[in-house]
C-alpha cells in the first residue's frame, strides 16, 4: 500500500505459496496493469522452475509458453506490460542465483528497536480496547518481542487475556510478569524452543559443532522451523554461531545454559 500510494501506481500483492505451476505465474503476469507493481511475498517459496521463468519476465517483459498440440509444441514469447517486481523473503538462500541477481535493488531489513515497538504497541492498545499502559510495561514487552511487531502484538493480546481472567482487567507489572512466564518467554525474549535448542547443543553435542539435521532430529522439530525461526535470533543475540562444520554455542551461550538451564534440569 505504501509503494502504491507513493508511486501512484496500481499494486497486486501475492503470496508465492499460491503459485505452484507455470500456468498460474503466466496468468498472474498477464493480469498486471501497465506500469503496475507486483509484490511477491515469501518469494523463496516459488518452485525452482517457476523462478527460472521469471528471468525473461524481469529482463525483457516476456514469458515463454507452449502452444497446445499433439506432437510438436511451438514455443511462443508472450509480451507483458511494463511492471515492477518487489520480492520479500526471509530465506534468500532458497532463491536461485540468477533470479536473485536480476533484482536491481536489494535491501536487508533489520529488526525493530524497542522504541519503535513501543509505538506500535501503543497504537494497538486502542484496537484491543485496553486503555493506557505505561511505557515501562510496554518496554518490557518490546524487549521480549525479538524485534518483531507481530510477536509484540501477540504478547500484548496474551497479557490482555491474562488480565481479563486473573486480574479483573487490571494490567500491572505482576500481571505482565506472570503472563509472560505462562507463555514461556524469559527476560531476553527466548522461548521454550530456543532453550531446548541450546540445551540440546550443550547436553547432547557438548556445545557443538553439530549439523542442523542432527540437532533438529534430536529435538524432534522440523529443521525449517529451526533454521528460520530459532537460529536467526540466537545468532543475533550472540548465543550461537553457525560455522561450516556446524552450530556451536558461544561463550555467552555457554554462560546462559549453565546459569539458566543446567540448574533447572537438576
Short mmCIF file of C-alpha atoms in Angstrom, two decimals:
data_model
loop_
_atom_site.label_atom_id
_atom_site.label_comp_id
_atom_site.label_asym_id
_atom_site.label_seq_id
_atom_site.Cartn_x
_atom_site.Cartn_y
_atom_site.Cartn_z
CA UNK A 1 0.00 0.00 0.00
CA UNK A 2 2.83 2.40 0.84
CA UNK A 3 4.52 1.66 -2.50
CA UNK A 4 1.28 2.14 -4.39
CA UNK A 5 0.49 5.43 -2.68
CA UNK A 6 3.99 6.85 -3.05
CA UNK A 7 4.37 5.85 -6.70
CA UNK A 8 0.69 6.45 -7.53
CA UNK A 9 0.64 3.13 -9.34
CA UNK A 10 -1.58 0.05 -9.06
CA UNK A 11 -0.22 -2.81 -6.96
CA UNK A 12 -1.01 -6.51 -6.80
CA UNK A 13 0.08 -8.48 -3.73
CA UNK A 14 0.53 -12.24 -3.99
CA UNK A 15 1.98 -14.85 -1.65
CA UNK A 16 4.37 -17.11 -3.55
CA UNK A 17 2.94 -20.26 -1.96
CA UNK A 18 -0.19 -19.70 -4.08
CA UNK A 19 1.84 -20.11 -7.28
CA UNK A 20 2.52 -23.78 -7.84
CA UNK A 21 2.94 -24.03 -11.61
CA UNK A 22 3.92 -22.03 -14.68
CA UNK A 23 0.33 -21.55 -15.78
CA UNK A 24 -0.53 -19.73 -12.54
CA UNK A 25 2.51 -17.49 -12.96
CA UNK A 26 1.61 -16.60 -16.54
CA UNK A 27 -1.96 -15.81 -15.55
CA UNK A 28 -0.66 -13.52 -12.81
CA UNK A 29 1.84 -11.70 -15.04
CA UNK A 30 -0.64 -11.17 -17.87
CA UNK A 31 -3.11 -9.64 -15.42
CA UNK A 32 -0.71 -6.93 -14.20
CA UNK A 33 -1.68 -3.44 -15.32
CA UNK A 34 0.81 -1.42 -17.35
CA UNK A 35 3.48 0.08 -15.06
CA UNK A 36 1.92 -1.77 -12.16
CA UNK A 37 3.70 -3.18 -9.12
CA UNK A 38 3.76 -6.89 -8.31
CA UNK A 39 4.58 -7.52 -4.65
CA UNK A 40 5.60 -11.15 -4.27
CA UNK A 41 5.68 -12.12 -0.60
CA UNK A 42 7.71 -15.13 0.58
CA UNK A 43 9.19 -15.32 -2.93
CA UNK A 44 11.57 -18.10 -1.85
CA UNK A 45 8.54 -20.40 -1.92
CA UNK A 46 8.32 -20.18 -5.71
CA UNK A 47 9.12 -23.58 -7.27
CA UNK A 48 12.52 -23.58 -8.97
CA UNK A 49 11.02 -23.99 -12.45
CA UNK A 50 8.73 -21.03 -11.86
CA UNK A 51 11.66 -18.90 -10.65
CA UNK A 52 13.52 -19.73 -13.88
CA UNK A 53 10.60 -18.48 -16.00
CA UNK A 54 10.83 -15.14 -14.20
CA UNK A 55 14.20 -14.43 -15.84
CA UNK A 56 12.78 -13.27 -19.19
CA UNK A 57 9.81 -11.59 -17.49
CA UNK A 58 12.13 -9.42 -15.41
CA UNK A 59 14.64 -8.68 -18.19
CA UNK A 60 12.59 -8.48 -21.38
CA UNK A 61 8.99 -8.38 -20.13
CA UNK A 62 8.25 -11.61 -21.97
CA UNK A 63 7.34 -15.11 -20.88
CA UNK A 64 7.59 -18.25 -23.00
CA UNK A 65 4.57 -20.54 -23.30
CA UNK A 66 3.99 -23.73 -25.23
CA UNK A 67 1.01 -23.82 -27.54
CA UNK A 68 -1.22 -26.90 -27.31
CA UNK A 69 -0.50 -29.64 -29.83
CA UNK A 70 -0.31 -33.35 -30.26
CA UNK A 71 3.35 -33.70 -31.12
CA UNK A 72 5.43 -30.60 -31.79
CA UNK A 73 4.51 -27.91 -29.29
CA UNK A 74 5.51 -24.48 -30.51
CA UNK A 75 7.05 -22.02 -28.04
CA UNK A 76 5.61 -18.52 -28.18
CA UNK A 77 7.00 -15.48 -26.39
CA UNK A 78 4.16 -13.58 -24.78
CA UNK A 79 4.74 -9.85 -24.35
CA UNK A 80 3.92 -8.47 -20.90
CA UNK A 81 3.04 -5.00 -19.68
CA UNK A 82 5.80 -2.99 -18.09
CA UNK A 83 5.86 -3.84 -14.38
CA UNK A 84 7.97 -3.55 -11.24
CA UNK A 85 8.62 -6.72 -9.24
CA UNK A 86 9.15 -6.37 -5.49
CA UNK A 87 10.08 -9.59 -3.72
CA UNK A 88 10.12 -10.21 0.02
CA UNK A 89 11.81 -13.22 1.58
CA UNK A 90 13.10 -14.48 4.89
CA UNK A 91 15.31 -17.07 3.20
CA UNK A 92 17.41 -15.56 0.42
CA UNK A 93 19.39 -18.79 0.08
CA UNK A 94 16.38 -20.56 -1.43
CA UNK A 95 16.26 -18.16 -4.38
CA UNK A 96 18.14 -19.46 -7.40
CA UNK A 97 21.15 -17.22 -8.03
CA UNK A 98 20.09 -15.91 -11.49
CA UNK A 99 16.67 -14.94 -10.12
CA UNK A 100 18.23 -13.16 -7.15
CA UNK A 101 20.74 -11.33 -9.35
CA UNK A 102 18.02 -9.87 -11.57
CA UNK A 103 16.65 -7.68 -8.80
CA UNK A 104 18.05 -4.18 -9.39
CA UNK A 105 17.95 -3.16 -5.74
CA UNK A 106 18.48 -5.47 -2.75
CA UNK A 107 17.89 -4.37 0.83
CA UNK A 108 18.05 -6.32 4.08
CA UNK A 109 15.58 -5.18 6.72
CA UNK A 110 16.79 -5.09 10.31
CA UNK A 111 14.83 -5.96 13.42
CA UNK A 112 12.72 -3.22 15.01
CA UNK A 113 14.21 -1.48 18.03
CA UNK A 114 12.38 -1.27 21.35
CA UNK A 115 11.40 2.37 20.85
CA UNK A 116 9.59 1.62 17.58
CA UNK A 117 7.95 -1.47 19.06
CA UNK A 118 6.59 0.60 21.95
CA UNK A 119 4.96 3.00 19.47
CA UNK A 120 3.43 0.05 17.59
CA UNK A 121 2.11 -1.38 20.85
CA UNK A 122 0.55 1.98 21.79
CA UNK A 123 -1.39 2.04 18.53
CA UNK A 124 -2.65 -1.47 19.19
CA UNK A 125 -3.87 -0.60 22.69
CA UNK A 126 -6.83 1.26 21.19
CA UNK A 127 -7.60 -1.55 18.76
CA UNK A 128 -7.65 -4.04 21.62
CA UNK A 129 -9.60 -1.64 23.88
CA UNK A 130 -7.02 -1.95 26.64
CA UNK A 131 -6.80 1.67 27.73
CA UNK A 132 -3.40 3.11 28.61
CA UNK A 133 -0.34 1.19 29.76
CA UNK A 134 2.80 2.99 30.92
CA UNK A 135 5.91 2.94 28.77
CA UNK A 136 7.84 0.85 31.28
CA UNK A 137 5.48 -2.10 30.92
CA UNK A 138 5.34 -1.67 27.15
CA UNK A 139 9.12 -1.62 27.17
CA UNK A 140 9.10 -4.97 28.94
CA UNK A 141 7.02 -6.41 26.11
CA UNK A 142 9.15 -4.77 23.44
CA UNK A 143 12.37 -6.17 24.91
CA UNK A 144 10.98 -9.69 24.69
CA UNK A 145 9.45 -9.44 21.21
CA UNK A 146 12.60 -10.44 19.28
CA UNK A 147 12.50 -7.15 17.35
CA UNK A 148 9.28 -8.26 15.61
CA UNK A 149 5.98 -6.32 15.73
CA UNK A 150 3.95 -9.48 15.13
CA UNK A 151 5.37 -11.07 18.28
CA UNK A 152 4.98 -7.88 20.31
CA UNK A 153 1.28 -7.65 19.41
CA UNK A 154 0.76 -11.34 20.17
CA UNK A 155 2.27 -10.90 23.63
CA UNK A 156 0.11 -7.84 24.20
CA UNK A 157 -3.00 -9.90 23.43
CA UNK A 158 -1.91 -12.63 25.81
CA UNK A 159 -1.43 -10.07 28.58
CA UNK A 160 -4.89 -8.71 27.90
CA UNK A 161 -6.35 -12.22 28.12
CA UNK A 162 -4.47 -12.98 31.33
CA UNK A 163 -5.62 -9.72 32.91
CA UNK A 164 -9.24 -10.43 32.00
CA UNK A 165 -9.16 -13.87 33.63
CA UNK A 166 -6.83 -13.30 36.58
CA UNK A 167 -6.80 -9.59 37.45
CA UNK A 168 -10.18 -8.00 36.65
CA UNK A 169 -8.74 -6.36 33.53
CA UNK A 170 -6.09 -4.52 35.56
CA UNK A 171 -2.65 -4.66 33.99
CA UNK A 172 0.23 -4.37 36.44
CA UNK A 173 3.91 -5.37 36.47
CA UNK A 174 2.91 -8.59 38.22
CA UNK A 175 0.31 -9.40 35.57
CA UNK A 176 2.82 -8.78 32.78
CA UNK A 177 5.44 -10.92 34.51
CA UNK A 178 3.05 -13.82 35.15
CA UNK A 179 1.56 -13.70 31.66
CA UNK A 180 4.99 -13.81 30.03
CA UNK A 181 6.04 -16.62 32.35
CA UNK A 182 2.96 -18.57 31.28
CA UNK A 183 4.00 -18.03 27.66
CA UNK A 184 7.48 -19.30 28.44
CA UNK A 185 9.16 -16.04 27.39
CA UNK A 186 12.16 -15.07 29.50
CA UNK A 187 13.80 -11.67 30.05
CA UNK A 188 15.86 -11.99 26.87
CA UNK A 189 12.92 -12.94 24.67
CA UNK A 190 13.92 -16.60 24.47
CA UNK A 191 11.07 -19.10 24.34
CA UNK A 192 10.83 -22.82 25.07
CA UNK A 193 12.07 -23.84 21.63
CA UNK A 194 15.11 -21.55 21.88
CA UNK A 195 16.03 -23.03 25.24
CA UNK A 196 15.52 -26.59 24.02
CA UNK A 197 17.82 -25.87 21.07
CA UNK A 198 20.57 -24.50 23.29
CA UNK A 199 20.19 -27.32 25.82
CA UNK A 200 20.41 -29.90 23.02
CA UNK A 201 23.64 -28.34 21.75
CA UNK A 202 25.00 -28.29 25.29
CA UNK A 203 23.83 -31.63 26.67
CA UNK A 204 23.91 -33.90 23.59
CA UNK A 205 26.61 -32.35 21.45
CA UNK A 206 28.91 -30.83 24.07
CA UNK A 207 28.28 -27.32 22.83
CA UNK A 208 28.90 -28.25 19.20
CA UNK A 209 29.73 -28.22 16.44
CA UNK A 210 26.65 -30.10 15.30
CA UNK A 211 24.81 -30.13 11.99
CA UNK A 212 21.31 -28.71 11.59
CA UNK A 213 19.85 -32.09 10.62
CA UNK A 214 21.32 -33.75 13.70
CA UNK A 215 20.11 -31.07 16.09
CA UNK A 216 16.60 -30.88 14.63
CA UNK A 217 16.26 -34.67 14.68
CA UNK A 218 17.35 -34.84 18.31
CA UNK A 219 14.89 -32.09 19.24
CA UNK A 220 12.08 -33.69 17.25
CA UNK A 221 11.47 -30.42 15.40
CA UNK A 222 11.34 -29.58 11.70
CA UNK A 223 14.69 -28.22 10.51
CA UNK A 224 12.96 -25.45 8.54
CA UNK A 225 11.47 -24.12 11.78
CA UNK A 226 14.87 -24.31 13.49
CA UNK A 227 16.68 -22.63 10.61
CA UNK A 228 14.10 -19.90 10.02
CA UNK A 229 12.73 -19.13 13.49
CA UNK A 230 15.21 -20.22 16.14
CA UNK A 231 18.73 -19.81 14.83
CA UNK A 232 18.48 -16.23 13.44
CA UNK A 233 17.55 -14.74 16.82
CA UNK A 234 20.02 -16.83 18.81
CA UNK A 235 22.73 -15.79 16.35
CA UNK A 236 21.72 -12.12 16.60
CA UNK A 237 21.86 -12.27 20.40
CA UNK A 238 25.29 -13.91 20.27
CA UNK A 239 24.32 -17.25 21.85
CA UNK A 240 25.35 -19.42 18.89
CA UNK A 241 27.29 -19.15 15.68
CA UNK A 242 26.82 -21.10 12.51
CA UNK A 243 30.12 -22.33 11.10
CA UNK A 244 30.84 -24.55 8.10
CA UNK A 245 31.28 -27.57 10.34
CA UNK A 246 28.03 -26.99 12.26
CA UNK A 247 26.31 -25.00 15.01
CA UNK A 248 28.16 -24.10 18.20
CA UNK A 249 27.42 -22.35 21.46
CA UNK A 250 29.37 -19.15 22.00
CA UNK A 251 30.86 -18.24 25.38
CA UNK A 252 27.70 -16.21 26.01
CA UNK A 253 25.61 -19.24 25.08
CA UNK A 254 27.54 -21.48 27.48
CA UNK A 255 27.03 -18.95 30.28
CA UNK A 256 23.30 -18.73 29.62
CA UNK A 257 22.86 -22.51 29.61
CA UNK A 258 24.86 -23.01 32.81
CA UNK A 259 23.22 -20.11 34.68
CA UNK A 260 19.64 -20.62 33.49
CA UNK A 261 19.11 -24.12 32.14
CA UNK A 262 21.50 -26.52 33.81
CA UNK A 263 20.21 -25.79 37.31
CA UNK A 264 16.62 -26.31 36.11
CA UNK A 265 17.48 -29.76 34.79
CA UNK A 266 18.76 -30.96 38.16
#
